[in-house]
Coordinates of C-alpha atoms and ligand atoms in Angstrom, one line a residue:
M1459 CA 17.0 130.0 82.6
S1460 CA 17.6 126.5 81.4
A1461 CA 21.2 125.8 80.5
S1462 CA 22.6 122.4 80.3
T1463 CA 25.4 122.8 77.8
Y1464 CA 28.3 125.1 77.8
P1465 CA 27.4 127.5 75.0
E1466 CA 23.8 127.7 76.2
A1467 CA 24.9 128.5 79.7
A1468 CA 26.5 131.5 78.2
T1469 CA 23.2 133.0 77.2
V1470 CA 21.9 133.1 80.8
Q1471 CA 20.3 136.5 81.2
A1472 CA 20.8 137.7 84.6
A1473 CA 19.8 141.0 83.1
E1474 CA 16.3 140.3 84.3
G1475 CA 17.2 142.6 87.1
V1476 CA 17.3 142.5 90.8
F1477 CA 16.0 139.6 92.8
I1478 CA 13.6 140.9 95.5
D1479 CA 10.8 138.9 97.2
N1480 CA 11.5 135.9 95.0
R1481 CA 10.9 137.9 91.8
W1482 CA 13.0 139.5 89.2
E1483 CA 12.4 143.2 89.0
P1484 CA 14.0 145.8 86.7
A1485 CA 16.7 147.8 88.4
T1486 CA 15.6 151.4 88.9
G1487 CA 18.3 152.9 86.7
R1488 CA 17.8 150.2 84.0
G1489 CA 21.5 150.3 83.4
T1490 CA 23.5 147.1 82.8
V1491 CA 27.0 145.8 83.4
D1492 CA 28.7 143.6 80.8
V1493 CA 29.8 140.2 82.0
V1494 CA 33.0 139.0 80.4
A1495 CA 34.2 135.4 79.9
P1496 CA 37.8 135.6 81.2
A1497 CA 38.9 132.6 79.0
E1498 CA 37.6 134.4 75.9
G1499 CA 38.0 138.0 76.8
R1500 CA 34.6 138.9 75.5
V1501 CA 31.2 139.9 76.7
F1502 CA 28.7 137.0 77.0
A1503 CA 26.0 138.3 79.3
R1504 CA 24.8 141.4 81.1
I1505 CA 23.6 142.0 84.6
A1506 CA 21.5 144.7 86.0
A1507 CA 23.4 147.6 87.5
G1508 CA 21.6 147.9 90.8
G1509 CA 21.7 151.2 92.7
K1510 CA 20.6 152.8 95.9
P1511 CA 16.8 152.6 95.3
D1512 CA 17.2 148.8 94.5
V1513 CA 19.2 148.2 97.7
D1514 CA 16.5 150.2 99.6
R1515 CA 13.7 148.0 98.2
A1516 CA 15.7 144.8 99.0
V1517 CA 16.4 145.9 102.5
K1518 CA 12.7 146.7 103.1
A1519 CA 11.7 143.3 101.7
A1520 CA 14.2 141.6 104.0
R1521 CA 12.9 143.6 107.0
H1522 CA 9.3 142.7 106.2
A1523 CA 10.3 139.0 105.8
V1524 CA 11.9 138.8 109.1
E1525 CA 9.4 140.9 111.1
E1526 CA 6.1 140.3 109.5
G1527 CA 6.5 137.7 106.8
H1528 CA 6.5 133.9 106.7
W1529 CA 10.2 133.7 107.1
G1530 CA 10.3 135.2 110.5
R1531 CA 7.7 132.8 111.8
L1532 CA 9.5 129.6 110.9
S1533 CA 11.1 127.4 113.5
A1534 CA 14.8 126.7 113.4
L1535 CA 13.9 123.2 112.2
E1536 CA 11.8 124.5 109.4
R1537 CA 14.5 126.9 108.3
G1538 CA 17.1 124.2 108.4
R1539 CA 15.0 121.9 106.2
L1540 CA 14.6 124.7 103.6
L1541 CA 18.3 125.2 103.6
M1542 CA 19.0 121.5 103.1
K1543 CA 16.5 121.5 100.3
L1544 CA 18.4 124.3 98.7
G1545 CA 21.6 122.3 99.1
Q1546 CA 20.0 119.4 97.3
A1547 CA 18.7 121.7 94.5
I1548 CA 22.3 123.0 94.0
A1549 CA 23.5 119.4 93.9
D1550 CA 20.7 118.5 91.4
H1551 CA 21.8 121.4 89.2
A1552 CA 25.5 121.0 89.8
E1553 CA 26.5 120.5 86.1
E1554 CA 24.5 123.5 84.9
L1555 CA 25.9 125.7 87.7
A1556 CA 29.4 124.5 87.1
L1557 CA 29.2 125.4 83.4
L1558 CA 27.9 128.8 84.3
E1559 CA 30.6 129.3 86.9
A1560 CA 33.3 128.2 84.6
R1561 CA 32.2 130.5 81.9
D1562 CA 31.9 133.4 84.3
T1563 CA 35.2 132.9 86.1
G1564 CA 37.3 131.0 83.5
K1565 CA 38.2 128.3 86.0
P1566 CA 38.7 124.7 84.9
M1567 CA 35.6 122.6 84.9
K1568 CA 36.9 120.2 87.5
Q1569 CA 37.4 123.2 89.9
A1570 CA 33.9 124.5 89.0
R1571 CA 32.4 121.1 89.7
A1572 CA 34.2 120.9 93.1
D1573 CA 32.9 124.4 93.9
M1574 CA 29.3 123.2 93.4
V1575 CA 29.8 120.3 95.7
A1576 CA 31.1 122.7 98.3
A1577 CA 28.2 125.2 97.7
A1578 CA 25.7 122.5 98.2
R1579 CA 27.5 121.3 101.3
Y1580 CA 27.3 124.8 102.9
F1581 CA 23.5 124.6 102.8
E1582 CA 23.6 121.0 104.0
F1583 CA 25.9 121.9 106.9
Y1584 CA 24.1 125.0 108.0
G1585 CA 20.7 123.5 107.3
S1586 CA 21.4 120.6 109.6
A1587 CA 22.9 123.0 112.2
A1588 CA 20.1 125.5 112.4
D1589 CA 18.2 123.7 115.2
K1590 CA 21.3 122.8 117.2
V1591 CA 22.4 126.3 118.3
H1592 CA 21.8 126.3 122.1
G1593 CA 22.1 128.9 124.7
E1594 CA 23.2 128.3 128.3
T1595 CA 22.1 128.7 131.8
I1596 CA 24.4 130.5 134.1
P1597 CA 24.7 130.0 137.9
F1598 CA 24.0 133.4 139.5
L1599 CA 22.6 134.7 142.8
P1600 CA 20.1 132.6 144.8
G1601 CA 16.5 133.2 143.5
Y1602 CA 17.6 133.8 139.9
L1603 CA 17.5 131.8 136.7
V1604 CA 19.8 133.2 134.0
A1605 CA 19.6 132.0 130.4
T1606 CA 21.4 133.0 127.3
E1607 CA 20.0 132.7 123.8
R1608 CA 21.5 133.5 120.4
E1609 CA 19.1 135.9 118.7
R1610 CA 19.1 136.7 115.0
F1611 CA 20.2 140.3 114.1
G1612 CA 17.3 140.8 111.6
V1613 CA 18.6 142.0 108.2
T1614 CA 22.1 141.1 107.2
G1615 CA 24.1 142.5 104.3
H1616 CA 26.6 140.4 102.3
I1617 CA 29.2 141.5 99.7
I1618 CA 31.1 138.7 98.1
P1619 CA 34.0 138.5 95.5
W1620 CA 34.3 136.9 92.2
N1621 CA 36.9 134.1 92.8
Y1622 CA 34.5 131.4 94.2
P1623 CA 31.1 133.0 93.7
A1624 CA 28.9 130.0 94.4
Q1625 CA 30.9 128.9 97.4
M1626 CA 30.9 132.4 98.8
F1627 CA 27.2 132.5 98.4
G1628 CA 26.8 129.4 100.6
R1629 CA 29.5 130.5 103.0
T1630 CA 28.0 133.8 103.8
L1631 CA 24.2 133.2 103.4
G1632 CA 24.1 129.7 104.8
P1633 CA 24.8 130.6 108.5
A1634 CA 23.0 134.0 108.3
L1635 CA 19.8 132.3 107.1
A1636 CA 20.2 129.3 109.5
M1637 CA 20.1 131.8 112.4
G1638 CA 16.9 133.3 111.0
N1639 CA 18.2 136.5 109.4
A1640 CA 16.8 137.8 106.1
T1641 CA 19.5 138.7 103.7
V1642 CA 20.5 141.1 101.0
L1643 CA 23.5 140.0 98.9
K1644 CA 25.6 142.1 96.5
P1645 CA 27.6 139.7 94.3
A1646 CA 30.7 140.7 92.4
E1647 CA 30.2 142.4 89.1
D1648 CA 33.0 140.3 87.6
A1649 CA 31.2 137.0 88.3
C1650 CA 27.8 136.7 89.7
L1651 CA 25.7 134.5 87.5
T1652 CA 25.6 131.5 89.8
S1653 CA 24.4 133.7 92.7
L1654 CA 21.5 134.8 90.6
R1655 CA 20.7 131.2 89.5
I1656 CA 20.9 129.8 93.0
A1657 CA 18.6 132.6 94.3
E1658 CA 16.0 131.2 91.7
L1659 CA 16.6 127.7 93.0
A1660 CA 16.0 128.9 96.5
A1661 CA 12.6 130.3 95.5
G1662 CA 11.9 127.0 93.7
V1663 CA 12.4 125.0 96.9
G1664 CA 10.0 127.2 98.8
M1665 CA 12.3 129.7 100.5
P1666 CA 9.8 132.4 101.7
E1667 CA 9.7 135.8 100.0
G1668 CA 12.3 138.3 101.2
A1669 CA 14.7 135.8 102.9
I1670 CA 17.2 136.1 100.1
N1671 CA 17.4 139.3 98.0
I1672 CA 20.1 139.9 95.5
V1673 CA 21.1 143.3 94.1
P1674 CA 23.8 142.8 91.4
G1675 CA 25.8 145.8 90.2
L1676 CA 29.0 147.7 90.7
G1677 CA 30.9 147.8 94.0
G1678 CA 30.9 151.6 94.2
E1679 CA 27.2 151.8 93.6
A1680 CA 25.2 148.8 94.7
G1681 CA 27.9 147.6 97.1
A1682 CA 28.4 151.0 98.7
A1683 CA 24.6 151.6 99.0
L1684 CA 24.3 148.3 100.8
A1685 CA 27.3 148.9 103.1
E1686 CA 26.0 152.3 104.1
H1687 CA 22.3 151.4 104.4
P1688 CA 20.9 152.3 107.8
G1689 CA 18.4 149.4 107.6
I1690 CA 20.9 146.6 107.9
D1691 CA 21.9 145.1 111.2
F1692 CA 25.2 143.4 110.3
I1693 CA 27.4 143.1 107.3
A1694 CA 29.7 140.4 106.0
F1695 CA 32.4 141.2 103.4
T1696 CA 35.1 139.3 101.5
G1697 CA 37.4 141.2 99.2
S1698 CA 40.2 143.6 99.2
P1699 CA 41.6 145.4 102.3
E1700 CA 40.9 148.8 100.7
V1701 CA 37.2 148.1 100.4
G1702 CA 37.3 146.4 103.8
V1703 CA 38.2 149.7 105.3
F1704 CA 35.3 151.3 103.6
I1705 CA 32.9 148.6 104.8
Q1706 CA 34.1 148.8 108.4
T1707 CA 33.8 152.6 108.3
A1708 CA 30.3 152.4 107.0
A1709 CA 29.4 149.8 109.7
A1710 CA 30.9 152.1 112.3
R1711 CA 28.6 154.9 111.2
N1712 CA 25.6 152.7 111.6
H1713 CA 26.9 151.2 114.8
I1714 CA 26.7 147.6 113.5
G1715 CA 29.1 144.7 113.5
C1716 CA 30.9 143.3 110.5
V1717 CA 32.9 140.2 109.6
L1718 CA 35.7 141.0 107.1
E1719 CA 37.8 138.5 105.2
L1720 CA 40.5 140.4 103.3
G1721 CA 42.9 138.0 101.8
G1722 CA 46.4 136.9 102.8
K1723 CA 50.0 136.1 102.0
S1724 CA 49.9 132.6 103.5
P1725 CA 53.2 130.8 104.2
Q1726 CA 54.0 127.2 103.6
I1727 CA 56.8 126.4 106.0
V1728 CA 58.9 123.4 104.9
F1729 CA 61.5 121.9 107.2
G1730 CA 64.2 119.5 106.0
D1731 CA 62.6 116.5 107.5
A1732 CA 59.3 117.0 105.7
D1733 CA 57.9 114.1 103.5
L1734 CA 58.4 115.7 100.1
D1735 CA 56.5 113.1 98.2
V1736 CA 53.4 114.3 100.1
A1737 CA 54.3 117.9 100.4
V1738 CA 55.4 118.9 96.9
P1739 CA 52.1 118.3 95.0
V1740 CA 50.2 120.1 97.7
L1741 CA 52.6 123.1 97.8
V1742 CA 52.2 123.6 94.1
N1743 CA 48.5 123.2 94.0
A1744 CA 48.0 125.6 96.9
I1745 CA 49.2 128.5 94.7
V1746 CA 48.0 127.3 91.3
Q1747 CA 44.4 126.4 92.3
N1748 CA 42.0 129.0 90.9
A1749 CA 45.0 130.7 89.2
G1750 CA 46.2 131.9 92.6
Q1751 CA 43.1 133.9 93.1
T1752 CA 42.3 132.3 96.4
C1753 CA 42.4 134.3 99.7
S1754 CA 44.1 131.4 101.4
A1755 CA 46.5 130.6 98.5
G1756 CA 49.8 129.3 99.8
S1757 CA 51.7 132.1 98.1
R1758 CA 55.0 132.0 100.1
L1759 CA 57.2 129.0 100.2
L1760 CA 59.5 129.2 103.2
I1761 CA 62.2 126.4 103.1
E1762 CA 64.8 125.4 105.6
Q1763 CA 68.1 126.5 104.1
S1764 CA 69.7 123.1 104.4
A1765 CA 66.9 121.5 102.2
Y1766 CA 66.4 124.5 99.9
D1767 CA 68.0 123.1 96.8
L1768 CA 66.4 119.7 97.2
V1769 CA 62.9 121.1 97.7
M1770 CA 63.2 123.7 95.0
E1771 CA 64.4 121.1 92.5
R1772 CA 61.2 119.2 92.9
V1773 CA 58.9 122.1 93.1
I1774 CA 60.5 123.7 89.9
E1775 CA 60.2 120.4 88.0
R1776 CA 56.5 120.4 88.8
F1777 CA 56.0 124.1 88.1
A1778 CA 57.5 123.9 84.7
R1779 CA 54.9 121.4 83.7
L1780 CA 51.8 123.5 84.6
R1781 CA 49.5 124.6 81.9
A1782 CA 46.8 127.3 81.8
G1783 CA 43.8 126.9 79.5
T1784 CA 40.1 127.3 79.1
P1785 CA 37.4 125.6 81.3
E1786 CA 36.8 122.9 78.8
M1787 CA 40.6 122.1 78.4
D1788 CA 40.4 121.5 82.1
L1789 CA 44.1 121.9 82.8
D1790 CA 45.9 123.0 85.9
L1791 CA 44.6 126.5 85.9
G1792 CA 42.4 129.0 84.0
P1793 CA 42.9 132.6 83.2
V1794 CA 42.7 135.4 85.8
I1795 CA 39.4 137.2 86.2
N1796 CA 39.9 140.3 84.0
A1797 CA 42.3 142.5 82.1
K1798 CA 42.9 144.6 85.2
Q1799 CA 43.9 141.7 87.3
K1800 CA 46.2 140.4 84.5
K1801 CA 47.9 143.8 84.4
R1802 CA 48.2 143.8 88.2
V1803 CA 49.9 140.4 88.2
E1804 CA 52.2 141.3 85.3
G1805 CA 53.1 144.5 87.2
F1806 CA 54.5 142.3 89.9
F1807 CA 56.6 140.4 87.3
S1808 CA 58.0 143.7 85.9
R1809 CA 58.9 144.9 89.3
A1810 CA 60.5 141.5 90.2
E1811 CA 62.6 141.8 87.1
A1812 CA 63.6 145.4 87.9
D1813 CA 64.5 144.3 91.4
G1814 CA 66.6 141.4 90.1
V1815 CA 64.6 138.7 91.7
P1816 CA 65.5 135.4 90.0
L1817 CA 62.7 133.7 88.0
L1818 CA 63.2 130.0 88.5
A1819 CA 60.5 128.4 86.3
M1820 CA 57.4 129.2 84.3
G1821 CA 54.5 127.1 83.2
Q1822 CA 52.8 127.6 79.9
V1823 CA 49.6 128.9 78.4
A1824 CA 48.3 125.9 76.4
E1825 CA 48.2 126.0 72.7
G1826 CA 44.7 126.8 71.5
A1827 CA 43.8 129.0 74.5
P1828 CA 42.2 132.1 73.0
A1829 CA 44.6 135.0 72.6
D1830 CA 42.1 137.4 74.1
G1831 CA 41.7 135.4 77.3
F1832 CA 43.3 136.7 80.4
F1833 CA 45.9 133.9 80.8
V1834 CA 49.0 134.2 82.9
A1835 CA 51.6 131.5 82.8
P1836 CA 52.4 130.5 86.4
R1837 CA 55.8 131.5 87.8
I1838 CA 58.0 130.7 90.7
Y1839 CA 60.6 133.2 92.0
G1840 CA 63.4 132.6 94.4
P1841 CA 65.2 133.3 96.6
V1842 CA 62.9 136.4 97.0
P1843 CA 64.6 139.0 99.2
R1844 CA 62.8 139.5 102.5
G1845 CA 60.7 142.6 102.4
N1846 CA 60.4 142.6 98.6
R1847 CA 56.9 143.1 97.4
L1848 CA 56.7 139.6 96.1
A1849 CA 57.5 138.4 99.7
V1850 CA 54.9 140.5 101.5
D1851 CA 52.1 141.7 99.1
E1852 CA 49.1 139.7 98.0
V1853 CA 49.4 139.2 94.2
F1854 CA 46.2 137.2 93.7
G1855 CA 47.7 135.4 90.7
P1856 CA 49.7 132.1 90.0
V1857 CA 53.0 133.3 91.5
L1858 CA 55.0 131.5 94.2
S1859 CA 57.7 133.2 96.1
A1860 CA 60.4 131.0 97.6
I1861 CA 62.4 132.2 100.6
P1862 CA 65.0 130.2 102.6
F1863 CA 65.1 130.3 106.4
E1864 CA 67.8 129.4 108.9
D1865 CA 66.1 127.6 111.8
E1866 CA 62.8 127.3 113.6
A1867 CA 62.9 130.8 115.2
D1868 CA 63.7 132.3 111.8
A1869 CA 60.9 130.4 110.2
V1870 CA 58.4 131.9 112.6
R1871 CA 59.8 135.4 112.2
L1872 CA 59.6 135.1 108.5
A1873 CA 56.2 133.6 108.4
N1874 CA 54.8 136.5 110.5
D1875 CA 56.7 139.1 108.4
T1876 CA 53.6 140.4 106.5
D1877 CA 50.6 142.4 107.3
Y1878 CA 48.4 139.4 106.6
G1879 CA 47.5 136.4 108.8
L1880 CA 45.0 134.1 107.2
V1881 CA 46.3 130.5 106.7
A1882 CA 49.7 128.8 107.1
G1883 CA 51.1 125.3 106.4
V1884 CA 53.8 123.6 108.4
W1885 CA 55.6 120.6 107.0
S1886 CA 57.8 118.6 109.2
G1887 CA 58.4 115.0 110.4
N1888 CA 59.0 116.3 113.9
G1889 CA 55.6 116.6 115.5
A1890 CA 56.7 118.7 118.5
R1891 CA 58.4 121.2 116.3
A1892 CA 55.4 121.4 113.9
T1893 CA 53.1 122.0 116.9
R1894 CA 55.3 124.7 118.3
V1895 CA 55.5 126.5 115.0
A1896 CA 51.7 126.1 114.4
R1897 CA 51.1 127.8 117.7
K1898 CA 53.4 130.7 117.0
V1899 CA 52.4 131.5 113.5
Q1900 CA 49.9 134.4 113.2
A1901 CA 47.1 132.9 111.1
G1902 CA 43.4 132.0 111.6
Q1903 CA 44.1 128.5 110.4
V1904 CA 47.2 126.4 110.4
F1905 CA 47.6 123.1 108.7
V1906 CA 50.3 120.6 109.7
N1907 CA 51.5 118.3 106.9
A1908 CA 48.5 119.2 104.9
Y1909 CA 47.0 122.3 103.3
G1910 CA 43.5 123.2 102.4
A1911 CA 43.2 126.4 100.4
G1912 CA 39.5 127.1 100.6
G1913 CA 38.6 123.7 101.9
G1914 CA 36.8 122.5 105.0
I1915 CA 33.3 123.9 105.5
E1916 CA 33.4 122.5 109.1
L1917 CA 36.5 124.5 110.0
P1918 CA 36.3 128.0 111.4
F1919 CA 38.1 130.4 109.0
G1920 CA 39.1 134.0 109.2
G1921 CA 42.0 136.3 109.6
M1922 CA 44.4 138.0 112.0
K1923 CA 45.9 141.4 111.3
K1924 CA 45.1 142.8 107.9
S1925 CA 43.4 139.6 106.8
G1926 CA 40.3 140.8 108.7
H1927 CA 38.4 139.7 111.7
G1928 CA 35.4 137.5 112.6
R1929 CA 35.1 133.9 111.7
E1930 CA 33.2 132.2 108.8
K1931 CA 32.6 128.5 108.2
G1932 CA 32.1 125.9 110.9
F1933 CA 29.8 126.4 113.8
E1934 CA 31.5 129.7 114.6
A1935 CA 29.8 131.4 111.7
L1936 CA 26.4 130.8 113.2
Y1937 CA 27.5 132.7 116.3
E1938 CA 28.8 135.5 114.1
F1939 CA 25.3 136.1 112.6
A1940 CA 23.5 136.4 115.9
A1941 CA 23.6 138.5 119.1
L1942 CA 23.9 136.8 122.5
K1943 CA 21.1 137.8 124.8
T1944 CA 21.2 137.2 128.5
I1945 CA 17.9 136.9 130.3
V1946 CA 17.9 137.3 134.1
I1947 CA 14.8 136.0 135.9
K1948 CA 14.2 136.6 139.6
H1949 CA 11.8 134.0 140.9
D1950 CA 12.2 134.1 144.7
Ligands
NAI193 P1 37.1 144.3 95.6 O1 37.3 144.4 97.1 O2 36.9 145.6 94.9 O3 35.7 143.5 95.3 C1 35.1 142.6 96.2 C2 33.6 142.9 96.3 O4 33.5 144.2 96.9 C3 32.9 143.0 95.0 O5 31.6 142.5 95.1 C4 32.8 144.4 94.7 O6 31.7 144.8 93.8 C5 32.6 145.0 96.1 N1 33.0 146.4 96.2 C6 34.0 147.1 95.5 N2 34.0 148.4 95.9 C7 33.1 148.5 96.8 C8 32.6 149.6 97.6 N3 33.1 150.8 97.5 N4 31.6 149.4 98.5 C9 31.0 148.2 98.6 N5 31.4 147.1 97.9 C10 32.4 147.3 97.0 O7 38.2 143.5 95.0 P2 38.7 143.5 93.5 O8 38.9 144.9 93.0 O9 37.8 142.7 92.7 O10 40.1 142.8 93.6 C11 41.3 143.6 94.0 C12 42.2 142.7 94.9 O11 41.5 142.4 96.1 C13 42.6 141.4 94.4 O12 43.8 141.5 93.6 C14 42.9 140.6 95.6 O13 44.2 141.0 96.1 C15 41.9 141.2 96.6 N6 40.7 140.3 96.7 C16 40.6 139.4 97.7 C17 39.6 138.5 97.8 C18 39.5 137.5 98.9 O14 39.1 136.4 98.7 N7 39.9 137.9 100.1 C19 38.6 138.4 96.8 C20 38.7 139.4 95.7 C21 39.8 140.3 95.7
MG194 MG1 37.8 146.8 93.2

């Protein structure tokens, strides 16, 4: 695979198969899945449709790698160095990977480039952390020494979505590998080419056989086979709550743990004393980034009633200027991922219209954007009635719901009035108030006078309520992919 220009990147043939023991092998069933370019609405590549026998081989390869192979014998320092080399390889191939990711997901090139910086950074972060995970000694009875250590699970399974494929690859595999696990990854059928390419890069920097195995294919086939496989010791999943239930049920049957990240309906809480010059561009970007297909998108704009008109005037003005286009046009946003997602998002629009929710502004699909692309002009609705689907459901599209609140207590009530709890933003010039609200909002991450949808590899990230459980990113993710063992030694 050598792609350095946009059209060539298109011809990448992931169809070589499944990636096991650092080699491409044909998938057992030999079927393929079409890969569609969302900005063009047409097929540009094919991937192997992995199935149960492929997952089985991948899990066996991982088991061998960790128990008998070279991978399992490496020190934490050596593992870390390999991961840092992989990070460097991603950085060295950033342009090629960004072109591939942009074609595969439709996202603007600037976003795809930023994604590759983040993907490389995941391996740098977890590579440099691999040899810094310590246990403790615990004071106990006289005559005893008690120590804890964090022990790898063995084989970890990973199922990732299509919205930020390369970043997700780093986010989930980085910490699992740093802790010494061997991994089997099922990337999303809608966008997985960078995962396949990065696996090749990993082999190229000397990652031992079996440490990273990739089985592309459909969720209900390759994904389900991985989730249910009795040979995995832990599973990490990012995607929809519906599939999250399936993953957790499968994990329960095998008595293994899981980390689930299942999206959100994250509130941006704006008080009248917020600095709007700083806030407004961030508020708009937090929903428009990646066409709203970000688990931590700031999709609810909660505004103090007294400042509602002023804030909305500025947000609307900005929203109306937004434009969607192809990756090369490099505008504010790209298309959504596929025809089904476009239909889903437009379904929310029809219902909003039927419910009489006022549409306040719309961006545009740029002239020249292919008619067959899955473009959705961004929209802002408000005031959205509390409890309306636009106020509580995850749309996963470029749609912002504005809702006024009365006072601080009402803001907290409203912010917590969804099943989700992933991220929140609080905007206020009153530090004590912002702190109080930040502590009362149900969310795994809260930003004050800032918002970082998807940002911050150093920052532990994960959900409360229906957004899932467990933590990714930061040092916490390393603990997530290991079991704590307590060793009790009697010496007197
Ligand atoms: P999905 O949950 O079906 O897909 C995510 C991953 O799970 C993909 O790799 C898919 O192949 C896999 N998968 C699907 N069914 C599976 C099964 N039975 N067993 C094992 N793996 C399976 O999400 P989908 O259908 O692509 O998007 C639907 C909605 O889910 C979106 O509109 C959005 O609301 C939410 N979503 C949230 C994401 C997040 O970042 N939290 C990412 C993607 C989707
Ligand atoms: Mg699905």
